[in-house]
Coordinates of C-alpha atoms in Angstrom, one line a residue:
M14 CA -33.5 2.0 27.0
F15 CA -30.2 3.9 26.1
V16 CA -28.8 2.6 28.7
R17 CA -28.8 -0.7 27.7
Q18 CA -26.8 -0.1 24.2
L19 CA -24.1 2.5 27.1
N20 CA -23.5 -1.3 28.8
H21 CA -22.5 -3.0 26.4
Y22 CA -18.7 -0.2 25.9
S23 CA -18.2 0.2 30.5
K24 CA -19.1 -0.8 32.8
I25 CA -22.0 1.7 34.2
A26 CA -24.5 2.4 37.0
W27 CA -28.5 4.2 37.1
D28 CA -29.3 3.1 40.9
D29 CA -30.7 6.7 42.8
Q30 CA -27.8 6.2 45.2
T31 CA -25.0 6.1 42.6
R32 CA -26.6 8.7 40.3
D33 CA -27.1 10.2 43.8
F34 CA -23.3 10.4 44.3
Y35 CA -22.6 11.8 40.9
S36 CA -25.2 14.8 40.7
V37 CA -22.4 17.0 43.5
D38 CA -19.4 17.3 43.9
S39 CA -17.6 19.7 46.7
S40 CA -19.6 23.2 45.4
S41 CA -23.0 23.8 45.7
Y42 CA -24.4 22.7 43.2
I43 CA -27.1 19.8 42.2
L44 CA -27.5 18.4 38.6
K45 CA -28.4 14.6 38.3
P46 CA -27.1 11.7 35.6
A47 CA -29.3 10.3 33.6
V48 CA -26.5 7.2 33.8
V49 CA -22.5 6.8 35.6
A50 CA -19.6 4.8 33.1
F51 CA -16.5 3.6 35.0
P52 CA -14.5 3.1 31.7
R53 CA -12.6 0.6 32.3
N54 CA -9.0 1.7 29.4
E55 CA -9.6 4.5 26.0
R56 CA -11.5 2.1 23.9
D57 CA -14.2 1.9 25.8
I58 CA -14.0 6.2 26.8
I59 CA -14.0 6.1 22.4
M60 CA -17.6 4.0 21.8
I61 CA -19.0 5.5 24.5
L62 CA -17.8 9.5 22.8
R63 CA -19.6 7.2 19.4
Y64 CA -22.4 6.9 21.0
A65 CA -23.2 9.7 23.5
T66 CA -22.4 12.0 20.0
K67 CA -25.2 9.8 17.4
N68 CA -27.4 10.2 20.2
K69 CA -27.1 13.4 21.2
I70 CA -26.2 12.9 24.7
S71 CA -23.8 15.2 27.1
V72 CA -21.2 13.7 28.6
T73 CA -18.9 15.0 31.6
A74 CA -15.6 13.8 33.1
R75 CA -14.9 13.5 36.5
G76 CA -12.0 13.3 38.9
A77 CA -12.5 12.7 42.1
G78 CA -15.4 15.8 42.6
T79 CA -12.8 17.9 44.9
G80 CA -14.3 21.3 42.1
L81 CA -15.4 24.2 43.2
V82 CA -17.8 25.2 40.8
G83 CA -20.4 22.5 39.3
S84 CA -17.5 21.8 37.0
A85 CA -17.4 17.6 36.9
L86 CA -22.0 18.3 37.0
G87 CA -23.7 16.8 33.9
K88 CA -27.0 15.7 33.6
G89 CA -26.5 13.0 30.9
I90 CA -23.5 10.8 30.9
I91 CA -20.5 11.3 33.9
L92 CA -17.2 9.7 32.9
D93 CA -15.4 8.7 36.5
M94 CA -12.3 8.0 35.3
M95 CA -10.5 6.0 37.9
H96 CA -9.2 3.6 35.7
L97 CA -7.6 5.1 33.6
N98 CA -4.4 5.0 36.9
K99 CA -0.9 3.8 35.4
I100 CA 2.0 6.3 35.5
K101 CA 5.2 6.5 34.1
V102 CA 8.1 8.7 35.4
G103 CA 10.5 10.2 33.7
P104 CA 13.7 11.9 33.9
G105 CA 11.9 15.7 35.2
Y106 CA 9.0 14.2 33.2
F107 CA 6.1 12.0 34.4
E108 CA 3.5 10.7 32.1
A109 CA -0.4 9.4 33.4
G110 CA -3.9 9.0 33.3
S111 CA -6.3 11.6 34.5
G112 CA -7.9 8.9 36.9
V113 CA -4.6 9.3 38.9
L114 CA -5.1 10.8 42.1
K115 CA -2.0 13.0 42.9
G116 CA -1.3 11.2 46.4
Q117 CA -0.1 8.1 44.5
L118 CA 2.2 10.4 42.2
D119 CA 2.9 12.1 45.3
K120 CA 4.5 8.8 45.9
E121 CA 6.4 7.8 43.7
L122 CA 7.9 10.8 42.1
E123 CA 9.2 11.8 46.3
K124 CA 10.8 8.2 45.5
R125 CA 12.7 9.7 42.8
G126 CA 13.4 12.9 44.8
R127 CA 10.7 15.0 42.5
F128 CA 8.1 16.6 43.2
L129 CA 5.1 18.3 41.3
G130 CA 5.0 22.3 41.4
P131 CA 1.4 22.9 41.8
D132 CA -0.1 21.5 45.2
P133 CA -3.9 22.3 45.2
S134 CA -5.2 22.5 48.8
V135 CA -7.0 19.3 48.7
G136 CA -3.8 17.8 48.8
P137 CA -3.6 13.8 47.7
F138 CA -7.7 13.8 46.8
C139 CA -7.5 15.6 43.0
T140 CA -6.7 13.6 40.0
I141 CA -4.7 15.1 37.0
G142 CA -6.9 15.3 34.8
G143 CA -9.2 17.3 36.7
M144 CA -5.8 19.3 37.9
V145 CA -5.2 20.2 33.9
A146 CA -8.8 21.3 32.6
T147 CA -9.2 23.6 35.6
N148 CA -5.3 24.3 35.8
A149 CA -4.9 23.4 39.0
S150 CA -2.3 25.9 41.2
G151 CA -2.1 25.7 44.9
S152 CA 0.4 27.9 47.3
H153 CA 3.5 26.3 46.2
S154 CA 2.6 27.7 41.9
L155 CA 4.4 31.7 43.0
K156 CA 7.4 29.3 42.4
Y157 CA 6.2 26.9 40.0
G158 CA 4.1 27.8 38.3
S159 CA 0.5 26.9 37.4
I160 CA -0.3 23.2 35.1
I161 CA -0.2 25.0 32.3
D162 CA 3.5 26.3 33.1
N163 CA 4.2 22.8 33.2
L164 CA 2.2 20.8 31.0
I165 CA 4.4 18.8 28.3
Q166 CA 1.8 17.3 26.5
V167 CA -1.9 15.5 27.1
T168 CA -3.9 12.8 24.7
I169 CA -7.5 14.1 24.8
A170 CA -11.1 11.8 22.7
R171 CA -12.5 14.1 20.5
S172 CA -16.5 14.1 20.8
S173 CA -16.3 12.2 17.2
G174 CA -14.4 9.7 19.5
S175 CA -10.8 10.7 17.1
V176 CA -8.1 10.8 20.4
I177 CA -4.8 13.0 19.3
T178 CA -2.0 14.6 21.2
L179 CA -1.6 17.5 21.9
P180 CA 0.5 19.6 20.7
N181 CA 2.3 16.9 17.8
E182 CA -1.2 16.8 16.2
S183 CA -0.9 19.0 12.8
G184 CA -4.5 19.0 11.7
I185 CA -6.5 21.0 14.4
S186 CA -3.9 22.7 15.5
R187 CA -3.1 25.1 12.1
K188 CA -7.2 25.7 12.1
I189 CA -6.7 27.2 16.0
L190 CA -3.8 29.0 14.8
K191 CA -5.1 31.1 12.3
L192 CA -8.0 32.0 14.6
L193 CA -5.0 34.3 17.3
K194 CA -4.2 37.0 16.4
P195 CA -1.0 39.2 18.4
E196 CA -3.5 41.9 20.1
I197 CA -6.8 39.1 22.0
Q198 CA -3.4 38.5 24.3
L199 CA -3.5 42.2 24.8
R200 CA -7.3 40.8 26.4
F201 CA -6.0 38.6 28.4
P202 CA -5.6 40.1 32.2
Q203 CA -1.6 40.1 33.3
V204 CA -2.2 38.2 36.3
S205 CA 0.1 35.1 37.4
K206 CA -2.9 32.7 37.4
N207 CA -6.0 33.0 35.6
S208 CA -8.5 30.1 34.6
C209 CA -11.5 31.9 33.1
G210 CA -12.1 30.8 29.6
Y211 CA -10.0 28.5 27.0
R212 CA -6.0 30.4 27.6
I213 CA -5.3 31.2 24.2
D214 CA -2.8 34.3 25.3
K215 CA -0.9 31.2 26.7
I216 CA -0.5 30.0 22.5
K217 CA 2.9 31.5 21.5
A218 CA 3.2 28.9 19.0
K219 CA 2.3 24.9 17.8
S220 CA 4.1 23.7 20.7
D221 CA 2.6 25.3 22.6
L222 CA -0.8 23.9 21.2
Q223 CA -1.8 21.4 24.7
K224 CA -2.2 24.7 26.8
I225 CA -5.9 25.1 24.7
I226 CA -6.8 21.9 27.5
V227 CA -5.5 23.3 30.3
G228 CA -8.6 24.8 32.3
S229 CA -11.5 23.7 29.4
E230 CA -13.4 21.9 32.3
G231 CA -13.8 19.1 29.6
T232 CA -15.6 21.0 27.5
L233 CA -12.9 20.3 24.5
G234 CA -12.5 16.1 25.3
I235 CA -12.1 13.6 27.8
I236 CA -8.6 14.4 29.2
I237 CA -7.1 10.5 28.6
S238 CA -3.5 11.3 30.1
A239 CA -0.8 13.7 30.3
K240 CA 2.5 14.5 30.7
L241 CA 3.9 17.1 33.2
R242 CA 7.6 19.2 34.1
T243 CA 8.7 17.7 37.7
F244 CA 11.5 18.8 40.2
R245 CA 14.4 18.3 42.3
L246 CA 12.8 18.1 45.5
P247 CA 14.0 21.3 47.6
K248 CA 17.1 19.8 50.4
E249 CA 16.0 22.4 53.0
K250 CA 13.2 25.1 53.6
L251 CA 11.9 27.6 55.9
L252 CA 8.4 29.6 56.9
T253 CA 8.5 32.3 58.4
I254 CA 4.4 33.0 60.4
L255 CA 3.8 36.8 60.5
A256 CA 1.3 38.5 62.1
Y257 CA -0.2 41.6 60.6
K258 CA -2.8 43.9 62.1
T259 CA -5.1 44.1 59.2
M260 CA -4.8 42.5 55.9
K261 CA -3.9 45.7 54.3
N262 CA -1.0 45.7 56.2
A263 CA -0.3 42.2 55.2
V264 CA -1.1 42.8 51.1
S265 CA 1.1 45.8 50.9
E266 CA 3.7 44.3 51.6
V267 CA 3.7 41.6 49.9
P268 CA 5.6 43.2 46.3
E269 CA 8.3 43.6 48.6
I270 CA 8.9 40.1 50.2
L271 CA 8.1 38.9 46.1
K272 CA 11.6 40.1 45.3
L273 CA 13.1 37.8 47.7
G274 CA 12.9 35.2 45.7
P275 CA 10.1 33.0 48.2
S276 CA 8.8 29.6 47.2
A277 CA 5.6 31.0 48.9
V278 CA 3.4 33.8 50.5
E279 CA 0.2 32.6 50.9
I280 CA -2.7 34.8 54.3
I281 CA -5.4 34.1 56.6
D282 CA -7.9 36.1 58.0
R283 CA -8.9 36.2 61.5
N284 CA -12.3 34.6 61.3
I285 CA -9.9 31.9 60.7
V286 CA -6.9 32.5 62.8
K287 CA -9.0 32.2 66.0
H288 CA -9.1 28.4 65.3
V289 CA -6.3 28.3 64.5
N290 CA -5.0 25.5 67.4
M291 CA -1.6 26.9 67.8
R292 CA 0.3 28.7 70.1
I293 CA 0.2 32.2 69.3
S294 CA 0.4 34.8 72.4
R295 CA -2.3 36.7 71.2
K296 CA -4.5 35.7 67.9
P297 CA -3.3 37.9 66.2
N298 CA -5.7 39.7 62.7
C299 CA -3.9 38.2 60.7
L300 CA -0.7 35.6 59.3
L301 CA 0.8 35.1 56.3
F302 CA 2.6 32.2 55.7
V303 CA 6.3 32.8 54.1
E304 CA 8.1 30.3 52.1
F305 CA 11.9 29.7 50.8
D306 CA 12.9 27.3 49.3
E307 CA 17.2 28.9 48.5
N308 CA 19.2 30.9 50.4
L309 CA 18.1 30.0 53.8
T310 CA 20.6 31.9 55.7
E311 CA 20.1 35.0 53.9
N312 CA 16.9 34.7 52.9
K313 CA 16.3 34.5 56.3
K314 CA 18.0 38.5 57.8
N315 CA 15.9 39.5 54.6
I316 CA 12.4 38.9 55.9
Q317 CA 13.7 40.5 59.1
K318 CA 14.7 43.5 57.6
L319 CA 12.5 43.9 55.3
T320 CA 9.1 42.9 57.0
S321 CA 6.3 46.0 60.1
G322 CA 4.9 42.2 60.5
K323 CA 5.2 40.7 63.8
I324 CA 7.3 37.2 63.2
I325 CA 6.0 35.1 65.1
K326 CA 7.5 31.4 63.8
M327 CA 10.4 30.8 61.7
I328 CA 11.0 27.5 61.5
A329 CA 13.2 24.9 60.0
D330 CA 11.9 21.2 60.9
E331 CA 9.5 20.2 57.9
G332 CA 6.9 18.7 59.9
K333 CA 6.8 21.5 61.6
I334 CA 6.6 22.9 59.1
K335 CA 4.2 20.5 57.6
Q336 CA 2.1 20.8 60.9
W337 CA 1.4 24.8 59.4
W338 CA 0.6 24.5 55.9
S339 CA -2.0 21.7 57.5
I340 CA -3.7 25.4 59.0
R341 CA -4.0 26.8 56.2
N342 CA -4.4 24.4 53.3
L343 CA -7.7 23.4 56.0
A344 CA -9.1 27.5 55.2
L345 CA -12.0 25.7 53.8
S346 CA -13.0 24.1 57.1
Y347 CA -11.9 26.3 59.0
S348 CA -14.2 29.1 57.4
L349 CA -17.5 26.6 57.7
K350 CA -17.0 26.9 61.5
S351 CA -17.3 30.6 61.2
I352 CA -21.3 30.6 59.3
S353 CA -23.7 30.0 61.7
K354 CA -27.1 28.1 61.1
E355 CA -29.1 30.3 60.2
E356 CA -26.2 31.9 57.7
I357 CA -25.3 30.2 53.8
M358 CA -21.8 30.8 52.1
L359 CA -22.3 32.7 48.3
P360 CA -21.0 30.6 46.3
A361 CA -18.6 31.9 42.3
I362 CA -16.6 34.8 43.7
E363 CA -14.2 32.5 45.7
D364 CA -11.3 33.4 43.4
A365 CA -10.8 36.7 42.2
T366 CA -6.2 37.4 40.9
V367 CA -5.1 40.8 40.5
V368 CA -1.8 42.0 39.7
V369 CA 0.0 42.2 43.6
E370 CA 0.5 45.4 43.7
K371 CA -4.2 46.1 43.4
L372 CA -4.5 43.5 46.6
P373 CA -5.1 46.5 49.0
V374 CA -8.0 48.1 45.8
L375 CA -9.5 44.6 45.6
L376 CA -10.7 45.1 49.4
N377 CA -11.7 47.8 49.3
V378 CA -14.0 46.5 47.0
I379 CA -14.5 43.9 49.3
S380 CA -14.7 45.9 51.9
K381 CA -17.4 47.8 50.1
L382 CA -19.5 45.5 48.9
A383 CA -19.4 44.0 52.8
S384 CA -20.8 47.0 53.3
K385 CA -23.1 47.7 50.9
Y386 CA -25.6 44.2 50.9
K387 CA -24.4 44.1 55.2
I388 CA -23.1 40.6 54.9
K389 CA -19.1 39.8 56.4
V390 CA -16.6 38.3 54.1
I391 CA -13.6 35.3 55.3
V392 CA -10.7 36.5 53.2
Y393 CA -7.8 34.0 52.6
G394 CA -5.6 32.9 49.8
H395 CA -2.6 33.4 47.6
A396 CA -1.4 36.2 48.9
G397 CA 2.0 36.2 46.1
N398 CA 0.0 35.6 43.1
G399 CA -2.9 38.2 44.3
N400 CA -4.9 35.3 44.4
L401 CA -7.9 35.5 46.7
H402 CA -10.9 33.4 47.8
I403 CA -13.3 35.7 48.7
R404 CA -16.0 33.7 51.5
P405 CA -19.3 36.0 51.6
I406 CA -21.3 35.3 54.9
L407 CA -25.2 35.6 53.6
K408 CA -27.9 35.3 55.8
R409 CA -30.1 32.6 54.5
G410 CA -32.8 35.0 53.0
N411 CA -31.0 36.9 51.2
S412 CA -29.5 34.4 48.8
H413 CA -31.7 36.5 45.2
T414 CA -29.1 38.5 45.8
I415 CA -25.8 36.3 45.0
K416 CA -25.8 36.9 41.7
K417 CA -26.5 40.4 41.4
I418 CA -23.8 40.4 44.6
A419 CA -21.3 38.9 42.1
S420 CA -22.0 40.5 38.8
E421 CA -21.1 43.8 40.9
F422 CA -17.8 42.8 42.1
F423 CA -16.6 40.8 38.5
L424 CA -17.4 44.8 36.8
K425 CA -14.8 45.6 39.1
V426 CA -12.6 43.1 39.6
I427 CA -12.7 43.4 35.7
S428 CA -12.0 47.1 36.0
I429 CA -8.6 47.3 37.8
G430 CA -7.2 43.7 35.2
G431 CA -8.1 41.2 37.1
S432 CA -9.6 37.2 36.5
I433 CA -12.4 37.1 38.3
T434 CA -10.7 33.2 38.6
G435 CA -7.3 32.0 39.0
E436 CA -7.7 28.6 39.9
H437 CA -11.2 27.0 39.9
G438 CA -12.3 27.7 37.2
D439 CA -15.8 29.0 35.7
G440 CA -18.3 26.1 35.8
L441 CA -21.7 26.4 36.3
A442 CA -20.6 29.4 39.0
R443 CA -19.4 31.8 36.9
S444 CA -19.5 30.3 32.9
E445 CA -21.9 33.1 32.2
F446 CA -19.4 35.4 33.2
V447 CA -16.8 34.3 30.8
K448 CA -17.9 37.2 27.7
L449 CA -18.0 39.9 31.0
Q450 CA -14.0 39.0 31.1
Y451 CA -13.0 39.3 27.9
G452 CA -15.4 40.8 25.8
S453 CA -17.6 39.5 22.4
E454 CA -14.5 39.1 19.8
V455 CA -12.6 37.0 23.1
Y456 CA -16.2 35.0 23.2
S457 CA -16.3 34.6 20.1
I458 CA -13.1 32.9 19.3
F459 CA -13.7 30.7 22.6
K460 CA -17.4 29.7 20.7
K461 CA -15.4 29.1 17.5
I462 CA -12.8 27.1 19.6
K463 CA -15.9 24.9 20.8
K464 CA -16.9 24.2 17.8
E465 CA -13.7 22.9 16.6
F466 CA -13.3 20.2 19.3
D467 CA -16.7 19.3 19.4
P468 CA -19.2 20.2 17.1
K469 CA -22.3 18.8 18.1
N470 CA -22.0 20.4 21.8
I471 CA -21.7 17.8 23.8
L472 CA -18.7 17.8 25.9
N473 CA -19.4 18.8 29.7
P474 CA -23.0 21.7 27.6
D475 CA -22.9 25.3 29.3
K476 CA -19.4 25.0 30.6
I477 CA -16.7 28.2 29.8
V478 CA -19.5 28.5 26.7
T479 CA -23.3 29.2 27.2
R480 CA -26.4 30.8 26.5
K481 CA -28.0 30.5 29.8
T482 CA -27.6 31.9 32.5
T483 CA -25.9 29.0 35.9
I484 CA -24.8 31.3 39.1
T485 CA -29.1 30.3 40.4
K486 CA -29.7 27.2 38.9
N487 CA -29.0 23.8 40.4
L488 CA -27.6 25.8 43.4
S489 CA -28.6 24.2 47.0
L490 CA -29.3 26.1 50.0
S491 CA -28.9 22.7 52.2
R492 CA -25.2 22.8 50.4
L493 CA -24.1 26.2 51.3

């Protein structure tokens, strides 16, 4: 019945084929929606939200479905934001609809000699709305910041159907600012990347209120459009590929490398290196990618003096640099090549972040878990940000240990001052652990914020704020 009524407000689909397609994203979860809506404009979104609130139906916004933790899955109405695809480029910024693909944006910015700093490995296939909703980062966020560092303004539709622009709107801003106490900032991990919970630690004044939407995964409002900072394209680059005997050797050197001011410092382990189809005399146990986009002559000398690793490549050609970055960006695909039919890749613990000086400690934690549970582990990620993507491989018969391993790992990460997620978000995989990350006092503020924006709890319920355990519910072993 409600499907027919909803048809008045937007193009919708509820056939099994469409619902099956939108029941999955790039995670290992399956959650079949009741209906999928394709709003054409802001008015369509407002009407759908008013209808959903009146009838207590959940609404989950979806970009390109590239998320890794099930953030864009829901059992009510899925909003595919593809038609909100307008772009306006200004001096040092752009404004884009939430459905704009990053690849489409990149082409427009490149014409003007500009680029967006955050660059997730999925590259052109993610949307601006999805990037804001998860606080996307990527390899070059080391120098250019995550989305939260670059968002100037955001327009959202609340569950009531009211449309607000932050930080301009004053009513809700005053209410949120009253909830924030200076000591709350100290409860957040002091890391360079964090996509866990609501980032109230980044709000110092009313002019920062737009940042509360970053990483909120559509739980506070439906992102209609965003205004973000851009940067001038570098005139030249130098990518150095360093080989190390062990991961610990590599990460121990990262703090000193960071003093040189690189634009990116990335790492891949031997499980990925062995699949690399590039001419390397002997496949090393670990590769470090260090890129500079200024002071190249000086930095070339500095990295040669500093590193204990073996320099296997120093590349200045833009085309060849892109080839090597494609290897790093395909790390997850290479990881899957290391899995047999009898094995599965454990979700949830793939995105921990610590201060870079604690990376050797994080590797020790991973090693002990691997030994205790008799699992092999694939590791790669953003070493310069202390953000490692950890991919444990389990035997299919041991899937019952997923939550146990995740709980133990998260406790260790938190104990060394880290975040359980640096850039992928909470979603179905980690929302039940948000309270563990921050404690009761901060979590109670999260709940108040959620209620202020979404009093009826229809916007992507059970993401970030939840009483449910969702790490293994709706998890499909066939997709692991």
